[in-house]
Coordinates of C-alpha atoms and ligand atoms in Angstrom, one line a residue:
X1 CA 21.2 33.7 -10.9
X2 CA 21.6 31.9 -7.3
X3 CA 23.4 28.7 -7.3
X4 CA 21.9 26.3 -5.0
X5 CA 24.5 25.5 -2.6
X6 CA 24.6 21.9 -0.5
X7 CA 24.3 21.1 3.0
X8 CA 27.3 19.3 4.2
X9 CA 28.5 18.5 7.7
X10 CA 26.0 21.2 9.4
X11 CA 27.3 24.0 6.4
X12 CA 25.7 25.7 4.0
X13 CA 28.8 24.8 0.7
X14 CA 28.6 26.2 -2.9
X15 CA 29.3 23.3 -5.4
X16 CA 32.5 23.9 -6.8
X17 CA 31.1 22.1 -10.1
X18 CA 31.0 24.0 -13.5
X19 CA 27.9 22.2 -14.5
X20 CA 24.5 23.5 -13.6
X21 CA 21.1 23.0 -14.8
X22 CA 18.3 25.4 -14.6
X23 CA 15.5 25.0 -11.9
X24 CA 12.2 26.5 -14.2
X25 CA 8.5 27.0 -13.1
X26 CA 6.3 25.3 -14.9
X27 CA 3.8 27.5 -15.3
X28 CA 5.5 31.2 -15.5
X29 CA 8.5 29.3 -17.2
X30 CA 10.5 32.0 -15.1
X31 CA 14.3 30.2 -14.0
X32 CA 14.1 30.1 -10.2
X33 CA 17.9 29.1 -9.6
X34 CA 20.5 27.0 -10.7
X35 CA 21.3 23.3 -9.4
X36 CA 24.8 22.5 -9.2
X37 CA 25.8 18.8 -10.7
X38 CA 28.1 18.1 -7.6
X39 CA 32.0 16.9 -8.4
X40 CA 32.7 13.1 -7.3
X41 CA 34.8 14.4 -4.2
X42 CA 31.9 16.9 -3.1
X43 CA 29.9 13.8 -3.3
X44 CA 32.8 11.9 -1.3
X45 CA 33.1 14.7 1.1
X46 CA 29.2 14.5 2.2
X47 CA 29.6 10.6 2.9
X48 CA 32.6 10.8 4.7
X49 CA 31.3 13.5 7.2
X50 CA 27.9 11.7 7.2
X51 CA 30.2 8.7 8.2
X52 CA 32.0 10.7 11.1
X53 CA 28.6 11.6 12.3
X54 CA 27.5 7.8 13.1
X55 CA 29.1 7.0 16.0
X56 CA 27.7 9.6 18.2
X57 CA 24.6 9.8 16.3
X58 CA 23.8 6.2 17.0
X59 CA 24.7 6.2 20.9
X60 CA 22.0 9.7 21.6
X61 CA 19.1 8.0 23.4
X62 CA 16.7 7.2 20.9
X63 CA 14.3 9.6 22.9
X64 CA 16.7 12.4 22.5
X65 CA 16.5 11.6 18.5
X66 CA 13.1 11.6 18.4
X67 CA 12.7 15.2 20.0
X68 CA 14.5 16.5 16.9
X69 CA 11.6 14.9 15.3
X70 CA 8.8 17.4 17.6
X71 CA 11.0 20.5 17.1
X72 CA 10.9 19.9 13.2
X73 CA 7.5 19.1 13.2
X74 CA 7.0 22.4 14.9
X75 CA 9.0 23.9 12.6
X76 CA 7.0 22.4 9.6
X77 CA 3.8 23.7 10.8
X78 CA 5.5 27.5 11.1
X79 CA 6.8 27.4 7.7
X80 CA 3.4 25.1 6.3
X81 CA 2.6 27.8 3.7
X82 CA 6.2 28.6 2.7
X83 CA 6.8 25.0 2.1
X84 CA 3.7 24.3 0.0
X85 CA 4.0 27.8 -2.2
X86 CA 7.4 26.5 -3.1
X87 CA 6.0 23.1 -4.3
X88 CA 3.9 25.0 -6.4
X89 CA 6.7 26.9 -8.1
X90 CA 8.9 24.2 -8.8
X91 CA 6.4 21.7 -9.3
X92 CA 3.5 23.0 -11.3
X93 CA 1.0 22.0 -8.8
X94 CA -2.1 23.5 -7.5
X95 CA -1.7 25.1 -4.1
X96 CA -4.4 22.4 -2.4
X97 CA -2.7 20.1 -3.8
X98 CA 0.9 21.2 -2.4
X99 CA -0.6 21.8 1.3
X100 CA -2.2 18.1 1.1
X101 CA 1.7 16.9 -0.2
X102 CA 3.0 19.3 2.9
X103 CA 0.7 17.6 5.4
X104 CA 1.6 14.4 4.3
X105 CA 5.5 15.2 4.6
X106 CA 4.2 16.8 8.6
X107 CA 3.0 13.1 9.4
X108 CA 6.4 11.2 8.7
X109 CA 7.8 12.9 10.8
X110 CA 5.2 12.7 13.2
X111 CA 5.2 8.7 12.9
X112 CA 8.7 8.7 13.0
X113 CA 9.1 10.4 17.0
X114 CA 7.7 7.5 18.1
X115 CA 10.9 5.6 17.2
X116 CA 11.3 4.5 20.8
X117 CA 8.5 2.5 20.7
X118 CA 8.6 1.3 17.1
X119 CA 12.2 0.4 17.4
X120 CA 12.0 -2.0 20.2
X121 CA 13.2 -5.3 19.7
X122 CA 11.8 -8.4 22.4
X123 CA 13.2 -11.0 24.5
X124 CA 12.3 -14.3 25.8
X125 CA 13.9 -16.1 29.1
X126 CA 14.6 -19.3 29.8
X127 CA 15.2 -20.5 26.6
X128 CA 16.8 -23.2 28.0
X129 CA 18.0 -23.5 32.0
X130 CA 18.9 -20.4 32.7
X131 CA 19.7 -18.9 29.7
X132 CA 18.3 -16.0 28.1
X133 CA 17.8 -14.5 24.7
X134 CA 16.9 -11.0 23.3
X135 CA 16.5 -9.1 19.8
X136 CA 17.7 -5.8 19.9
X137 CA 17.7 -3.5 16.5
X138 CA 20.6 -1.6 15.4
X139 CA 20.9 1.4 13.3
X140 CA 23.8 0.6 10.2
X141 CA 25.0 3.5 9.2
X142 CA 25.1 6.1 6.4
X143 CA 21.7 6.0 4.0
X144 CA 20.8 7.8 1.0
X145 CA 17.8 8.5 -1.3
X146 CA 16.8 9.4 -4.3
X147 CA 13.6 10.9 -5.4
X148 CA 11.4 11.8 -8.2
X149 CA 10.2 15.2 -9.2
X150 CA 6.7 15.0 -8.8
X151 CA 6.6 14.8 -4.7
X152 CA 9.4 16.7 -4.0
X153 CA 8.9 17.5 -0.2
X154 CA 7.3 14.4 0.9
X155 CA 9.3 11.2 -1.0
X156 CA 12.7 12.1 1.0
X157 CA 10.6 12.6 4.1
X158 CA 9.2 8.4 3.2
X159 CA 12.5 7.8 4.5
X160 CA 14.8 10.3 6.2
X161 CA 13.1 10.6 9.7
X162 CA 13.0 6.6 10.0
X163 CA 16.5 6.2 9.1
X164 CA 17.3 9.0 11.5
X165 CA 15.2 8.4 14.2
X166 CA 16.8 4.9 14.2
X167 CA 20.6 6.4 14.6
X168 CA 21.5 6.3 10.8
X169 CA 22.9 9.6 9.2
X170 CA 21.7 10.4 5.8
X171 CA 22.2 11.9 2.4
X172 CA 19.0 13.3 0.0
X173 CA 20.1 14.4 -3.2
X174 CA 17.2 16.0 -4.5
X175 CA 15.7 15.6 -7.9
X176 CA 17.4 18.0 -10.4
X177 CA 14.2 19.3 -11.5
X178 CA 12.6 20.2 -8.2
X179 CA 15.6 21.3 -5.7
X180 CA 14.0 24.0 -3.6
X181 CA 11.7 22.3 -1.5
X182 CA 14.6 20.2 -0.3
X183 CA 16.8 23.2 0.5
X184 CA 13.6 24.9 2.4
X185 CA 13.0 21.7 4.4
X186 CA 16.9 21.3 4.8
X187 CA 17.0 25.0 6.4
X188 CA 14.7 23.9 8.7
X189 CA 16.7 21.1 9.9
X190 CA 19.5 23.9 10.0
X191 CA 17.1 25.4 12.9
X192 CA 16.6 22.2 14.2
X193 CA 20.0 22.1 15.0
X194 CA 21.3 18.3 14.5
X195 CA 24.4 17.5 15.0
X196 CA 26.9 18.0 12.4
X197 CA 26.8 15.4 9.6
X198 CA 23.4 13.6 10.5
X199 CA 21.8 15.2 7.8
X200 CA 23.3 16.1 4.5
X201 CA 22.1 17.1 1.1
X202 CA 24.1 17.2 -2.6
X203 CA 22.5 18.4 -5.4
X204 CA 23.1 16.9 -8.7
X205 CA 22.2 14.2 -11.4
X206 CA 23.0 10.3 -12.5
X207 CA 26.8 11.4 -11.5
X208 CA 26.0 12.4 -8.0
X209 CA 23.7 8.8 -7.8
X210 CA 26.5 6.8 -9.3
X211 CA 29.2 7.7 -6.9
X212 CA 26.8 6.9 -4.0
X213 CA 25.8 3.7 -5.4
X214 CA 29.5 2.7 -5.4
X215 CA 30.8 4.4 -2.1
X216 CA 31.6 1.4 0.3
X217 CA 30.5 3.9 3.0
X218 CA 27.1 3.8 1.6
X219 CA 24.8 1.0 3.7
X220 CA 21.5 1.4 2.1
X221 CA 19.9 3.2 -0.7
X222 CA 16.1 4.8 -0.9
X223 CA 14.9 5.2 -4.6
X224 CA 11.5 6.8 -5.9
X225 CA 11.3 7.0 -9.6
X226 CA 10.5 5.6 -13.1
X227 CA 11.3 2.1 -13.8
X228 CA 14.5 1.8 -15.8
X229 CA 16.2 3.6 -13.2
X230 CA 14.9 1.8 -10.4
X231 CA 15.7 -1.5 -12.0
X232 CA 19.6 0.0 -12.6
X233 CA 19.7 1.2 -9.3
X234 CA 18.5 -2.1 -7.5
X235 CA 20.9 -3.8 -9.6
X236 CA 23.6 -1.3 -9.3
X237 CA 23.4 -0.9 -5.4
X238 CA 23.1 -5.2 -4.8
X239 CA 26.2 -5.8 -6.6
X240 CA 27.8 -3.0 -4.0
X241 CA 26.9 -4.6 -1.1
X242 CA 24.3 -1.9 -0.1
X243 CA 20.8 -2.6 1.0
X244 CA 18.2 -0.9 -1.5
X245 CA 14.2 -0.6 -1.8
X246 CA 13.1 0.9 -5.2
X247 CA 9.8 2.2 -5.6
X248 CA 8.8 2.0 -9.6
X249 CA 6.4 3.5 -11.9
X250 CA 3.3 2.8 -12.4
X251 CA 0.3 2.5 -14.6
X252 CA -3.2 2.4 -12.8
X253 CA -6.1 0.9 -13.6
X254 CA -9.4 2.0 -12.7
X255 CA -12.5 -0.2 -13.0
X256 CA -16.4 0.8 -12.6
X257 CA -18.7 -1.7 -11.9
X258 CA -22.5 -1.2 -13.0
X259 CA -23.6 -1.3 -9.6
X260 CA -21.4 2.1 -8.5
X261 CA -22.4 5.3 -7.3
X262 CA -21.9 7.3 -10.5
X263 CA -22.2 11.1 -9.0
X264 CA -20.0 9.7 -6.0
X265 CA -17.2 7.9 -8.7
X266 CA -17.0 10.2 -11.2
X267 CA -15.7 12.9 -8.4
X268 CA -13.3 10.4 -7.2
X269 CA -12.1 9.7 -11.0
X270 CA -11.6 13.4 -12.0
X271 CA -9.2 13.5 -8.8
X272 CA -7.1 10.6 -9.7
X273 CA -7.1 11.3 -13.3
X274 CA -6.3 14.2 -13.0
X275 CA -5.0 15.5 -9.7
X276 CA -1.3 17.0 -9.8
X277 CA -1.8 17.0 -13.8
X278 CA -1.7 12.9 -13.7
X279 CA 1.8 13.0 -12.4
X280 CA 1.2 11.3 -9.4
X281 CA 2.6 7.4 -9.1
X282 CA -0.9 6.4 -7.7
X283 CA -3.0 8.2 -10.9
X284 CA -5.6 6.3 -12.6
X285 CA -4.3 6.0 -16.3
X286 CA -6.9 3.2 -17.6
X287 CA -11.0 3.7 -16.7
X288 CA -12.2 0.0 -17.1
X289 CA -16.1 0.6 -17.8
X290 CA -17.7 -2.9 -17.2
X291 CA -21.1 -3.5 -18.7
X292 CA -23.7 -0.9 -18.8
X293 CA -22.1 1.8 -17.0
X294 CA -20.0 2.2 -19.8
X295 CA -21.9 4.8 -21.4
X296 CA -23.5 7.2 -18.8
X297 CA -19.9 6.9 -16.8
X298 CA -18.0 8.0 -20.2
X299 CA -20.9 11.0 -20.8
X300 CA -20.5 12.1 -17.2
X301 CA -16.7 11.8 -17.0
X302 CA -16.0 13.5 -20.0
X303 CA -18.3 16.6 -19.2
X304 CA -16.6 16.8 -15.8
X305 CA -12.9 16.4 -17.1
X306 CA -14.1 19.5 -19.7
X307 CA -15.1 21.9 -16.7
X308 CA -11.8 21.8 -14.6
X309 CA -9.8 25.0 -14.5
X310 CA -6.2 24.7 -15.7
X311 CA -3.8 27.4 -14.5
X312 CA -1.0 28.3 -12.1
X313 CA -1.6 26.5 -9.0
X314 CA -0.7 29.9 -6.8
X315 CA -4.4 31.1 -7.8
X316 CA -7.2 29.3 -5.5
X317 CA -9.2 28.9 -8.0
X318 CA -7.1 26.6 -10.3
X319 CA -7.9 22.8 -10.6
X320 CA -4.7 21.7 -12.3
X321 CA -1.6 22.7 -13.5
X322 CA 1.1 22.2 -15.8
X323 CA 3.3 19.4 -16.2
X324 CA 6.7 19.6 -15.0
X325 CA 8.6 20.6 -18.3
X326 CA 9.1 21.4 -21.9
X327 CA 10.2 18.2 -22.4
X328 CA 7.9 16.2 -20.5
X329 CA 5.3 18.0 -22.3
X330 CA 6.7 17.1 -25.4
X331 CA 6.4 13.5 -24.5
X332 CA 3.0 13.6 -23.1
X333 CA 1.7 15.3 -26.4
X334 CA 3.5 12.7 -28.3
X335 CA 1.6 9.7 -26.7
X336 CA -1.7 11.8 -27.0
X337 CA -0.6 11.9 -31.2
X338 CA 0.3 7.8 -30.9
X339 CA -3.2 7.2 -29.2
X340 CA -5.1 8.9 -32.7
X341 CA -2.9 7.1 -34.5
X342 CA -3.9 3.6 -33.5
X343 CA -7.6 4.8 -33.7
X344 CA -8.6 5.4 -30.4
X345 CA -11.1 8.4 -30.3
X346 CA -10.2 11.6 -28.8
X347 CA -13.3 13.1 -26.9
X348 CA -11.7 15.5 -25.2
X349 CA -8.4 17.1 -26.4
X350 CA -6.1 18.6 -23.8
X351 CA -3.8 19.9 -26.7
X352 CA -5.8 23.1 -27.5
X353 CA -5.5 24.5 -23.7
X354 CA -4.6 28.1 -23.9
X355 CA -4.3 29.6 -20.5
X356 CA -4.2 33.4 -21.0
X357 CA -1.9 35.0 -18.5
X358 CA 0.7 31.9 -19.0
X359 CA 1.3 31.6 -22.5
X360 CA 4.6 30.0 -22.5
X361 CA 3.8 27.7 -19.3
X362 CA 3.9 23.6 -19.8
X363 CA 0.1 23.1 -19.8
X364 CA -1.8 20.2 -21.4
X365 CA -5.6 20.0 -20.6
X366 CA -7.7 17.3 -19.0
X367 CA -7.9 14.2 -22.5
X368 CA -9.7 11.5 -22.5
X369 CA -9.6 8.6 -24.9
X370 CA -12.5 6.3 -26.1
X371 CA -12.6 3.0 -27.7
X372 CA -9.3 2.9 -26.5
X373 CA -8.4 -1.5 -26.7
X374 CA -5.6 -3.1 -24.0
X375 CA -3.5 -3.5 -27.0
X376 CA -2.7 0.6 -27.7
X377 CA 0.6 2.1 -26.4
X378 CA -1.7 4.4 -24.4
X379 CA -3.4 1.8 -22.5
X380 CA 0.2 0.5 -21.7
X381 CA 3.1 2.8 -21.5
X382 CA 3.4 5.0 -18.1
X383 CA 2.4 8.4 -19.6
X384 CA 2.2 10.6 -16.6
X385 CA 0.3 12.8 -17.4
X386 CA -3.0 14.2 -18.0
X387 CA -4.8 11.3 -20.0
X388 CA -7.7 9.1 -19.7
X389 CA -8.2 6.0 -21.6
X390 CA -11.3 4.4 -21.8
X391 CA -12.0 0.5 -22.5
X392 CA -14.7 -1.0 -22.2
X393 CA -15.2 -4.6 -20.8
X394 CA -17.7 -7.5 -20.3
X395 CA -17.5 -8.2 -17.4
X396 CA -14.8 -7.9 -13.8
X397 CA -13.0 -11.0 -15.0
X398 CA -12.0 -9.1 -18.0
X399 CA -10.9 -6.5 -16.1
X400 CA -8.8 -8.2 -14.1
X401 CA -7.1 -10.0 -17.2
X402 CA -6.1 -6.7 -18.6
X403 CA -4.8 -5.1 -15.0
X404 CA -3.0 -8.4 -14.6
X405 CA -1.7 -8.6 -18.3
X406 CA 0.2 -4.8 -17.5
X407 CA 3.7 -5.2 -15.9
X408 CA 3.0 -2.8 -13.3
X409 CA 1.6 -3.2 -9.9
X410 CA 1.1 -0.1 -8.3
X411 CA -2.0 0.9 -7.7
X412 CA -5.5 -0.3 -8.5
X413 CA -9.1 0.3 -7.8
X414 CA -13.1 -0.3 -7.9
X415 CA -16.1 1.5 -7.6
X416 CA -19.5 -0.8 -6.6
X417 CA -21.5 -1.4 -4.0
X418 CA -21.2 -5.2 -4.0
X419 CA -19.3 -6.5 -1.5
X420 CA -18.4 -9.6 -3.7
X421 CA -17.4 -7.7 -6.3
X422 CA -14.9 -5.5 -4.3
X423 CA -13.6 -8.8 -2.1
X424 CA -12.9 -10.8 -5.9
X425 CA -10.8 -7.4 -6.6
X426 CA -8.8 -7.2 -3.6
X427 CA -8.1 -10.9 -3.5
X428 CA -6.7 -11.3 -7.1
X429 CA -5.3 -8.3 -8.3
X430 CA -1.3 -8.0 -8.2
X431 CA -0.8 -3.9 -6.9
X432 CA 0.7 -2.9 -4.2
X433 CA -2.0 -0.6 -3.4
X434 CA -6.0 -1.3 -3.4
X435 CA -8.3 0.9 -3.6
X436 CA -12.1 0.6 -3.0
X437 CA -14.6 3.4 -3.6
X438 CA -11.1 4.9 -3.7
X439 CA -9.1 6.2 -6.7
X440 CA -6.4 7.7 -4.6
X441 CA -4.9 4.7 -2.4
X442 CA -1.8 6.8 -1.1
X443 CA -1.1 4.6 2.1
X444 CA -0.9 6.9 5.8
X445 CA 2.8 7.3 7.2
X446 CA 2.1 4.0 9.6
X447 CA 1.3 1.7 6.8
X448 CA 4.2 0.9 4.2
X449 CA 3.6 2.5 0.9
X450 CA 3.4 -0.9 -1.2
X451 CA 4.0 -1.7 -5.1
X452 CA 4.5 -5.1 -6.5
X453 CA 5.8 -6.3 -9.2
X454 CA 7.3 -3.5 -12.3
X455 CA 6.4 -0.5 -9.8
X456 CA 8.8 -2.4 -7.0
X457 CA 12.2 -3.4 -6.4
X458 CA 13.0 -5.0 -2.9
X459 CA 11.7 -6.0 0.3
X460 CA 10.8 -3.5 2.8
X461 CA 8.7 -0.7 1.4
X462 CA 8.9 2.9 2.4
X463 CA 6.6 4.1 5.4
X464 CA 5.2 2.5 8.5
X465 CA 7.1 -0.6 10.2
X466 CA 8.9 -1.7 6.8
X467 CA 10.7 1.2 7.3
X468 CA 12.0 0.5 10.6
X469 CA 13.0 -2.8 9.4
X470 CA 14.7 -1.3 6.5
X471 CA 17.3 0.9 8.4
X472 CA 18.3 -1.4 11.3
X473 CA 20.0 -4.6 11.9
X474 CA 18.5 -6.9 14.1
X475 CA 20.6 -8.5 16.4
X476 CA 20.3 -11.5 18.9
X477 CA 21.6 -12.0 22.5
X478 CA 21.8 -15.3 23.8
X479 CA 23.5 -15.2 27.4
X480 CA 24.1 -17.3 30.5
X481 CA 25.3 -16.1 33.4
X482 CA 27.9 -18.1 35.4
Ligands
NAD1 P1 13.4 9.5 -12.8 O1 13.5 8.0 -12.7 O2 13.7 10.1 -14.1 O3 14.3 10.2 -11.7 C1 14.3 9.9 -10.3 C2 15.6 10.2 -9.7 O4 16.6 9.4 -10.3 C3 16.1 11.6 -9.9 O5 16.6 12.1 -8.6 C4 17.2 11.5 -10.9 O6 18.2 12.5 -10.7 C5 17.7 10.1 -10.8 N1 18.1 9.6 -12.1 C6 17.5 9.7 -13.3 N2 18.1 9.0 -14.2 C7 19.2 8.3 -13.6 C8 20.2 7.4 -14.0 N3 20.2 7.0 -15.3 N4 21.0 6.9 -13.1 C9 21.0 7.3 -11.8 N5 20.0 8.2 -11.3 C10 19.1 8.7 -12.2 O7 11.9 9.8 -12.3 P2 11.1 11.2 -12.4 O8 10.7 11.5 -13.8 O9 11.8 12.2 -11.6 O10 9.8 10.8 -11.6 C11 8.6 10.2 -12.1 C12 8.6 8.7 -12.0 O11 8.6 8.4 -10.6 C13 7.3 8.1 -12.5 O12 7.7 6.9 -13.2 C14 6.5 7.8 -11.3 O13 5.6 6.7 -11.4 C15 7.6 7.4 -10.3 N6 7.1 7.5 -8.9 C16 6.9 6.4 -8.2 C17 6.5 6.4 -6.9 C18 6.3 5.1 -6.1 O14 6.1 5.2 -4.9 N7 6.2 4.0 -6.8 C19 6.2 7.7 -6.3 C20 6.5 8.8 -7.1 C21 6.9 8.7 -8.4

C-alpha cells in the first residue's frame, strides 16, 4: 500500500517515520493509502526550507505572485473533476456536494490574485510642514495550518493563497483522515512551478502540530477544527510568540417563524440538516419551531428527511453519504442512544439504514428528534452528524434565550417573511454567521468566514480582508526630507 509522501522544498520526500495511519473510504471502507506521522526533524526540515524560501519570496513583485495564483486557478479548473471525485473518496461526500466544496476552493484563489490591490497600504502628506507619512504592509514569514477533515480541499485554501500572495511561505499539514485532496492540490502547485520552499506540505497528527506550534521559525498559525483543540492550539501558539486564528466547532440553531414559507424552508432545512451527512461546521443541529408552525413544519420535515437517498456519493443519484469513520459513527449512534434516553422522541431513526451495495460503509440515515427540551445533551453537544432536534418554543424571544444560552456562535438562522422579525434576529444573536431565509450562511471568499464566541479563537478571521490583515505587518513611514 502507497505511503503518502510530503512536499518539501519543491520535492516530492517519503516520510522516513515508522508510524502510519490508514487513509479509508467511507463508504466502500476500501484503504486508499497510508499517511505517514512525520518525525520532529522532517517536520523541522520543512520549516527551515520554508524559511530559506522567504527572502526571495517576499521581494517577487506582488504582481508576479499573484500570476501563480491565475496559472493555479487554471489548473484547478483542468483537474475540477479529479479534485472533487477524490473528495468523495476520502470524505464520504456526495459528488455535488464535492464540486460545490471544489468551486469554493477555485474562488480563494481567485480573491487572492488580486493581492496587489488588496494589499495596499495608504499615505497621507503633510502631516506636519513638510513631512510625510505612509502605511505599507509586510508579509512576516513562515505560516502554517491546520484543518479539519470534513473540507479537506477548501479549509487550507481559506488561507494559503492570502498568505502567499502576500510574500509569506507556508506549511499545510493535512488532516490525517482526509490526505489526498491536499497531495492532488499540492501536485498542482508542483505544475505551477513556485519556487522552491514557498509551499510545503507534512503529513502527520498532534506530533507534526506540536512541533510547529513550538518552532521559533513559525510566525503564525491557521487552525479549523473542533473546540478543545482550537482552544489548546490558541493557547499553545500565544505562549510561543506566534500569531494564531482558530476557527471552532459549532452547534447551529435554526428557528422557524409562523409566518415562513414552509415549501420554500423545509428545502432549505433538509440541506443544512443534512448536507455533507451534518458534518459541515455551518449545519443546522437545533430546528426551533415557534408557535404554530410547529406542527405542519415537523410533519413536512420529517417526510422530507425520510425520502433522501443515502449512498456513495460517486453515484449522481445519491443525496448523502456516510460519515467519515467507524469511529465517528460510533459516536454519532451513541448520542442518537443518549437522546432516547432522556425521552426525546425519535421520529425518524437513521440507525436502521442499510445501503445494499455498501454494507460495511459508515452510513447513518437522515434522524430527527421531537420533543427534544434545551436541556438534553442532543440539543447541546456538537454531534456532527446526521441529527435533527426539534424544540418547540413560544415565541422568537425564546428562541433567542436558548441560541444565546449554547456556548457556540457559529452559525444561526431564520425563516419569515417579517422584516422585524429577521432585523430582532440579526441584531441580538451572538454567531458569527447569520443567516436569513438561509440555512447555509458559508460566507464568499471576499467576506471573512466569522464565528464568535466557543466556535472562535482570535482576531482576524479566515477569508476576505481579515485575511490580508492576518498575514502582514503593517508598517509606518514617517519622513522628512532635508
Ligand atoms: P479535530 O479538532 O479533531 O482536528 C482538526 C486538526 O487538528 C487535524 O488536522 C488534527 O490532526 C489536529 N489535531 C487533532 N487533535 C489534536 C491535538 N490534540 N493537538 C494538536 N492537533 C490536533 O477536528 P475534525 O474532527 O477533523 O473536524 C471537525 C471539527 O471541525 C468540528 O468540530 C467542526 O465544527 C469543526 N470545523 C469548524 C469550522 C469553522 O470554520 N469554524 C469549519 C470546519 C470544521
Amino acid at each position: 500500500m502507497e505511503v503518502i509522501k510530503n512536499y518539501i522544498n519543491g520535492q516530492w520526500v517519503e516520510s522516513k517515520s515508522t508510524e502510519t495511519l490508514d487513509v479509508v473510504n467511507p463508504a466502500t471502507t476500501e484503504v486508499l493509502a497510508r499517511v505517514p506521522l512525520s518525525t520532529p526533524s522532517e517536520v523541522e526540515t520543512t520549516i527551515q526550507a520554508a524559511k530559506n524560501a522567504f527572502q526571495e519570496w517576499r521581494e517577487t513583485p506582488p504582481l508576479t505572485r499573484a500570476r501563480y495564483m491565475y496559472t493555479l486557478k487554471d489548473l484547478m479548473e483542468e483537474h475540477f473533476e479529479d479534485l472533487s471525485r477524490v473528495i468523495v473518496e476520502e470524505a464520504g461526500k456526495c459528488i455535488d456536494e464535492a464540486r460545490g466544496e471544489t468551486r469554493r476552493a477555485i474562488e480563494q484563489v481567485e480573491v487572492a490574485a488580486g493581492i496587489p490591490s488588496l494589499m495596499l497600504g495608504y499615505g497621507l502628506e503633510d502631516i506636519a510642514l513638510g513631512i510625510d507619512e505612509d502605511c505599507v504592509r509586510q508579509p512576516l514569514g513562515v505560516f502554517c495550518m491546520i484543518p479539519p477533515f470534513n473540507f479537506p480541499l477548501m479549509v487550507p485554501l481559506w488561507f494559503l493563497p492570502y498568505a502567499v500572495a502576500c510574500g509569506n511561505t507556508y506549511i499545510v499539514k493535512p488532516s490525517e483522515q482526509v490526505p489526498l485532496s491536499q497531495r492532488m492540490l499540492f501536485q498542482l502547485m508542483d505544475e505551477v512551478d513556485f519556487p522552491e520552499g514557498v509551499i510545503n506540505l507534512i503529513n502527520g497528527a498532534k506530533g507534526v502540530v506540536d512541533t510547529l506550534l513550538e518552532s521559533p521559525d513559525v510566525r503564525g498559525v491557521s487552525f479549523v477544527g473542533s473546540t478543545p483543540v482550537a482552544k489548546y492550539i490558541y493557547q499553545k501558539a500565544a505562549e510561543n510568540g506566534k500569531r494564531v486564528q482558530a476557527q471552532a466547532g459549532a452547534k447551529n440553531f435554526l428557528v422557524v417563524m409562523p409566518d415562513a414559507d414552509l415549501d420554500r424552508t423545509v428545502a432549505s432545512l433538509l440541506t443544512s440538516f443534512f448536507g455533507c451527512a451534518g458534518e459541515r461546521c455551518l449545519s443546522g443541529a437545533v430546528l426551533l419551531a415557534v408557535g404554530d408552525v410547529y406542527e405542519p413544519l415537523r410533519d413536512k420535515f420529517v417526510e422530507a428527511s425520510s425520502r433522501l437517498n443515502v449512498g456513495y456519493g460517486l453515484d449522481e443519484a445519491v443525496q448523502m453519504g456516510p460519515v467519515i469513520s467507524k469511529r465517528h459513527m460510533e459516536r454519532v449512534l451513541g448520542y442518537i442512544e443518549k437522546g432516547v434516553e432522556e425521552g426525546a422522541k425519535l421520529l425518524l431513526d437513521g440507525r436502521d439504514i442499510k445501503v445494499e451495495a455498501y454494507p460495511n460503509g459508515y452510513f447513518i440515515g437522515p434522524t430527527v428528534f421531537d420533543e427534544v427540551s434545551p436541556e438534553m445533551t442532543i440539543a447541546n453537544d456538537e454531534i456532527f452528524g446526521p441529527v435533527a432536534s426539534i424544540v418547540k418554543v413560544g415565541d422568537l424571544d425564546e428562541a433567542i434565550d436558548i441560541i444565546d444560552a449554547n456556548p457556540y456562535g457559529n452559525a444561526s438562522s431564520i425563516y419569515t417573511s417579517s422584516g422585524k422579525s429577521a432585523r430582532e434576529f440579526k441584531y441580538r444573536v451572538r454567531c458569527g454567521n447569520i443567516g436569513i431565509n438561509i440555512g447555509l450562511v458559508a460566507p464568499m471568499a471576499f467576506f471573512p468566514f466569522s464565528g464568535a464566541r466557543d466556535s472562535f479563537f482570535g482576531d482576524l478571521h479566515g477569508q476576505g480582508t481579515d485575511a490580508i490583515d492576518f498575514f502582514t505587518e503593517k508598517k509606518v513611514v514617517i519622513s522628512r526630507w532635508f
